[in-house]
Amino acid sequence: MAKPSHRARGRSRRVALTDTSDELIDQLLAQVQGKDAESVLGESGLAGELKKQLAERMLAAELSDHLEAQTEQGQSGNHRNGTSPKTVLTPNGELMLDIPRDRQATFEPQLVGKYQRRLPRFDDHVISMYARGMSVREIQGHLLELWGLQVSPDLISTVTDEVLAEVEQWQQRPLEAMYPIVYSTRCA
């Protein structure tokens, strides 16, 4: 009988997790019983640690899938090679991750790509605040107040400039000679 693929094994684990989710939550809550909300829900508390562990497990699964695919293609000799620390800006603050590596440096994670320092939702939040008329300094203060993120005005400008270039390009596009419009009314 053939060995189940990494993806098939992941599905069976997902079913098992939903069956025991109440037990798992009870175990986690027992660990933080009597503590304040910040130590449970804060980034430095249980929720932050769960987010970190979940992201690192997802990255490890990505690497396992990558190495398995290489083996199936007949490319052997590549193995795990430790981790590299990486700080990623998320909408909820900084997240310190240990990114897994492979010996041949062919692994390119999808969750947090190489050279990526911000998760996409972070950029969306900055652009949303800018679109609402907040200045770069106001955005900087807002990010610090809400999530404790110390970001430079240059980073905020870089994020907004990326979008502004696309907006200007769209505004300067040549217009079509005619735009067909269908208009219908309902006669009774």
CSV table of C-alpha atoms in Angstrom, one decimal:
chain,number,residue,atom,x,y,z
A,1,MET,CA,0.0,0.0,0.0
A,2,ALA,CA,1.3,3.5,-0.9
A,3,LYS,CA,2.4,5.9,1.8
A,4,PRO,CA,-0.1,8.8,2.1
A,5,SER,CA,1.1,12.1,0.8
A,6,HIS,CA,1.9,15.0,3.0
A,7,ARG,CA,-1.3,16.7,2.0
A,8,ALA,CA,-3.4,13.6,2.8
A,9,ARG,CA,-1.8,13.3,6.2
A,10,GLY,CA,-2.6,16.9,6.9
A,11,ARG,CA,-6.3,16.3,6.2
A,12,SER,CA,-6.5,13.5,8.7
A,13,ARG,CA,-4.9,15.7,11.3
A,14,ARG,CA,-7.4,18.4,10.7
A,15,VAL,CA,-10.3,16.1,11.4
A,16,ALA,CA,-8.7,14.9,14.6
A,17,LEU,CA,-8.2,18.5,15.7
A,18,THR,CA,-11.8,19.4,15.4
A,19,ASP,CA,-12.8,16.3,17.4
A,20,THR,CA,-10.6,17.3,20.3
A,21,SER,CA,-10.7,21.1,20.0
A,22,ASP,CA,-12.7,21.6,23.2
A,23,GLU,CA,-10.2,19.4,25.1
A,24,LEU,CA,-7.3,21.4,23.6
A,25,ILE,CA,-8.8,24.7,24.5
A,26,ASP,CA,-9.5,23.5,28.1
A,27,GLN,CA,-5.8,22.5,28.4
A,28,LEU,CA,-4.6,25.9,27.1
A,29,LEU,CA,-7.0,27.8,29.5
A,30,ALA,CA,-5.8,25.7,32.4
A,31,GLN,CA,-2.3,27.0,31.8
A,32,VAL,CA,-3.3,30.6,32.0
A,33,GLN,CA,-6.0,30.3,34.7
A,34,GLY,CA,-6.0,33.3,37.0
A,35,LYS,CA,-4.0,35.5,34.7
A,36,ASP,CA,-5.2,38.8,33.2
A,37,ALA,CA,-6.6,39.3,29.7
A,38,GLU,CA,-3.3,40.7,28.3
A,39,SER,CA,-1.3,37.6,29.3
A,40,VAL,CA,-3.9,35.5,27.5
A,41,LEU,CA,-4.9,37.6,24.5
A,42,GLY,CA,-1.9,39.9,24.1
A,43,GLU,CA,0.9,39.4,21.6
A,44,SER,CA,3.3,38.5,24.4
A,45,GLY,CA,0.8,36.1,25.9
A,46,LEU,CA,-0.8,32.8,24.9
A,47,ALA,CA,-2.4,34.1,21.7
A,48,GLY,CA,0.9,35.6,20.4
A,49,GLU,CA,2.7,32.3,21.2
A,50,LEU,CA,0.0,30.3,19.4
A,51,LYS,CA,0.3,32.6,16.4
A,52,LYS,CA,4.1,32.1,16.3
A,53,GLN,CA,3.9,28.3,16.7
A,54,LEU,CA,1.2,28.0,14.1
A,55,ALA,CA,3.2,30.1,11.6
A,56,GLU,CA,6.4,28.1,12.3
A,57,ARG,CA,4.5,24.8,11.9
A,58,MET,CA,3.1,26.0,8.6
A,59,LEU,CA,6.6,26.9,7.4
A,60,ALA,CA,7.9,23.5,8.5
A,61,ALA,CA,5.1,21.8,6.6
A,62,GLU,CA,6.0,23.9,3.5
A,63,LEU,CA,9.6,22.7,3.8
A,64,SER,CA,8.6,19.1,4.3
A,65,ASP,CA,6.4,19.4,1.2
A,66,HIS,CA,9.2,21.0,-0.8
A,67,LEU,CA,11.7,18.3,0.2
A,68,GLU,CA,9.2,15.5,-0.5
A,69,ALA,CA,8.5,16.9,-4.0
A,70,GLN,CA,12.2,17.0,-4.7
A,71,THR,CA,12.6,13.4,-3.6
A,72,GLU,CA,9.7,12.4,-5.8
A,73,GLN,CA,11.3,14.1,-8.8
A,74,GLY,CA,14.5,12.1,-8.2
A,75,GLN,CA,16.5,15.0,-6.7
A,76,SER,CA,18.0,13.6,-3.6
A,77,GLY,CA,20.6,15.0,-1.2
A,78,ASN,CA,18.7,18.0,0.1
A,79,HIS,CA,17.8,18.1,3.8
A,80,ARG,CA,16.7,20.4,6.5
A,81,ASN,CA,19.4,22.8,7.6
A,82,GLY,CA,18.2,24.6,10.8
A,83,THR,CA,16.4,27.9,10.9
A,84,SER,CA,17.0,31.6,10.4
A,85,PRO,CA,15.4,34.2,12.7
A,86,LYS,CA,13.2,36.7,11.0
A,87,THR,CA,11.0,39.6,12.4
A,88,VAL,CA,7.8,40.1,10.4
A,89,LEU,CA,5.5,43.1,10.8
A,90,THR,CA,1.9,42.0,11.2
A,91,PRO,CA,-1.2,44.1,11.7
A,92,ASN,CA,-1.0,43.1,15.4
A,93,GLY,CA,2.7,43.8,16.0
A,94,GLU,CA,6.0,42.3,15.4
A,95,LEU,CA,6.2,38.5,15.1
A,96,MET,CA,9.6,36.8,15.6
A,97,LEU,CA,9.7,33.7,13.4
A,98,ASP,CA,12.3,30.9,13.0
A,99,ILE,CA,12.2,30.3,9.2
A,100,PRO,CA,13.3,26.7,8.2
A,101,ARG,CA,16.1,26.3,5.7
A,102,ASP,CA,17.3,23.5,3.4
A,103,ARG,CA,20.9,22.7,2.6
A,104,GLN,CA,20.7,23.5,-1.1
A,105,ALA,CA,18.9,26.8,-0.4
A,106,THR,CA,16.1,25.9,-2.9
A,107,PHE,CA,13.2,26.4,-0.4
A,108,GLU,CA,11.2,29.5,-0.9
A,109,PRO,CA,8.4,29.8,1.7
A,110,GLN,CA,5.0,31.0,0.6
A,111,LEU,CA,3.7,32.1,4.0
A,112,VAL,CA,6.5,34.6,4.5
A,113,GLY,CA,8.5,34.9,1.3
A,114,LYS,CA,12.2,35.5,1.1
A,115,TYR,CA,13.1,39.2,1.8
A,116,GLN,CA,9.5,39.8,2.9
A,117,ARG,CA,9.3,41.8,6.1
A,118,ARG,CA,5.7,42.7,6.2
A,119,LEU,CA,2.6,40.6,5.8
A,120,PRO,CA,0.2,41.8,3.1
A,121,ARG,CA,-2.5,42.9,5.5
A,122,PHE,CA,0.0,45.3,7.1
A,123,ASP,CA,0.2,47.2,3.8
A,124,ASP,CA,-3.5,47.1,3.5
A,125,HIS,CA,-4.0,48.8,6.9
A,126,VAL,CA,-1.4,51.5,6.0
A,127,ILE,CA,-3.0,52.2,2.7
A,128,SER,CA,-6.5,52.3,4.2
A,129,MET,CA,-5.4,54.9,6.8
A,130,TYR,CA,-3.7,57.0,4.1
A,131,ALA,CA,-6.8,56.8,1.9
A,132,ARG,CA,-8.8,58.2,4.8
A,133,GLY,CA,-6.6,61.3,4.8
A,134,MET,CA,-4.2,60.5,7.6
A,135,SER,CA,-0.8,61.9,7.3
A,136,VAL,CA,2.4,59.8,7.4
A,137,ARG,CA,3.1,61.0,11.0
A,138,GLU,CA,-0.5,60.3,12.1
A,139,ILE,CA,-0.3,56.8,10.6
A,140,GLN,CA,3.0,56.3,12.4
A,141,GLY,CA,1.4,57.4,15.7
A,142,HIS,CA,-1.7,55.2,15.1
A,143,LEU,CA,0.4,52.1,14.5
A,144,LEU,CA,2.4,52.8,17.6
A,145,GLU,CA,-0.7,53.4,19.8
A,146,LEU,CA,-2.7,50.4,18.5
A,147,TRP,CA,-0.1,47.7,18.0
A,148,GLY,CA,3.1,49.0,19.5
A,149,LEU,CA,4.8,49.1,16.1
A,150,GLN,CA,7.7,51.4,15.7
A,151,VAL,CA,7.8,52.0,12.0
A,152,SER,CA,9.6,54.8,10.2
A,153,PRO,CA,7.9,57.4,8.1
A,154,ASP,CA,10.0,56.2,5.2
A,155,LEU,CA,8.4,52.7,5.4
A,156,ILE,CA,4.9,54.3,5.4
A,157,SER,CA,5.8,56.5,2.4
A,158,THR,CA,7.2,53.4,0.6
A,159,VAL,CA,4.0,51.5,1.1
A,160,THR,CA,1.8,54.4,0.0
A,161,ASP,CA,4.0,55.3,-2.9
A,162,GLU,CA,3.7,51.8,-4.3
A,163,VAL,CA,-0.1,52.3,-4.6
A,164,LEU,CA,0.1,55.9,-5.7
A,165,ALA,CA,2.2,54.9,-8.7
A,166,GLU,CA,-0.5,52.4,-9.8
A,167,VAL,CA,-3.3,55.0,-9.2
A,168,GLU,CA,-1.4,57.6,-11.3
A,169,GLN,CA,-0.8,55.0,-14.1
A,170,TRP,CA,-4.6,54.2,-14.1
A,171,GLN,CA,-5.5,57.9,-14.2
A,172,GLN,CA,-3.2,58.5,-17.1
A,173,ARG,CA,-4.4,55.6,-19.2
A,174,PRO,CA,-5.7,56.4,-22.6
A,175,LEU,CA,-9.5,56.3,-22.8
A,176,GLU,CA,-11.4,54.3,-25.3
A,177,ALA,CA,-13.2,56.1,-28.1
A,178,MET,CA,-16.5,54.8,-27.1
A,179,TYR,CA,-17.8,52.9,-24.0
A,180,PRO,CA,-20.9,50.9,-24.7
A,181,ILE,CA,-23.6,51.2,-22.1
A,182,VAL,CA,-26.8,49.2,-21.9
A,183,TYR,CA,-29.6,51.0,-20.1
A,184,SER,CA,-33.0,49.3,-19.6
A,185,THR,CA,-36.1,50.2,-17.8
A,186,ARG,CA,-39.0,48.0,-16.9
A,187,CYS,CA,-42.3,49.1,-18.5
A,188,ALA,CA,-45.4,47.9,-16.7
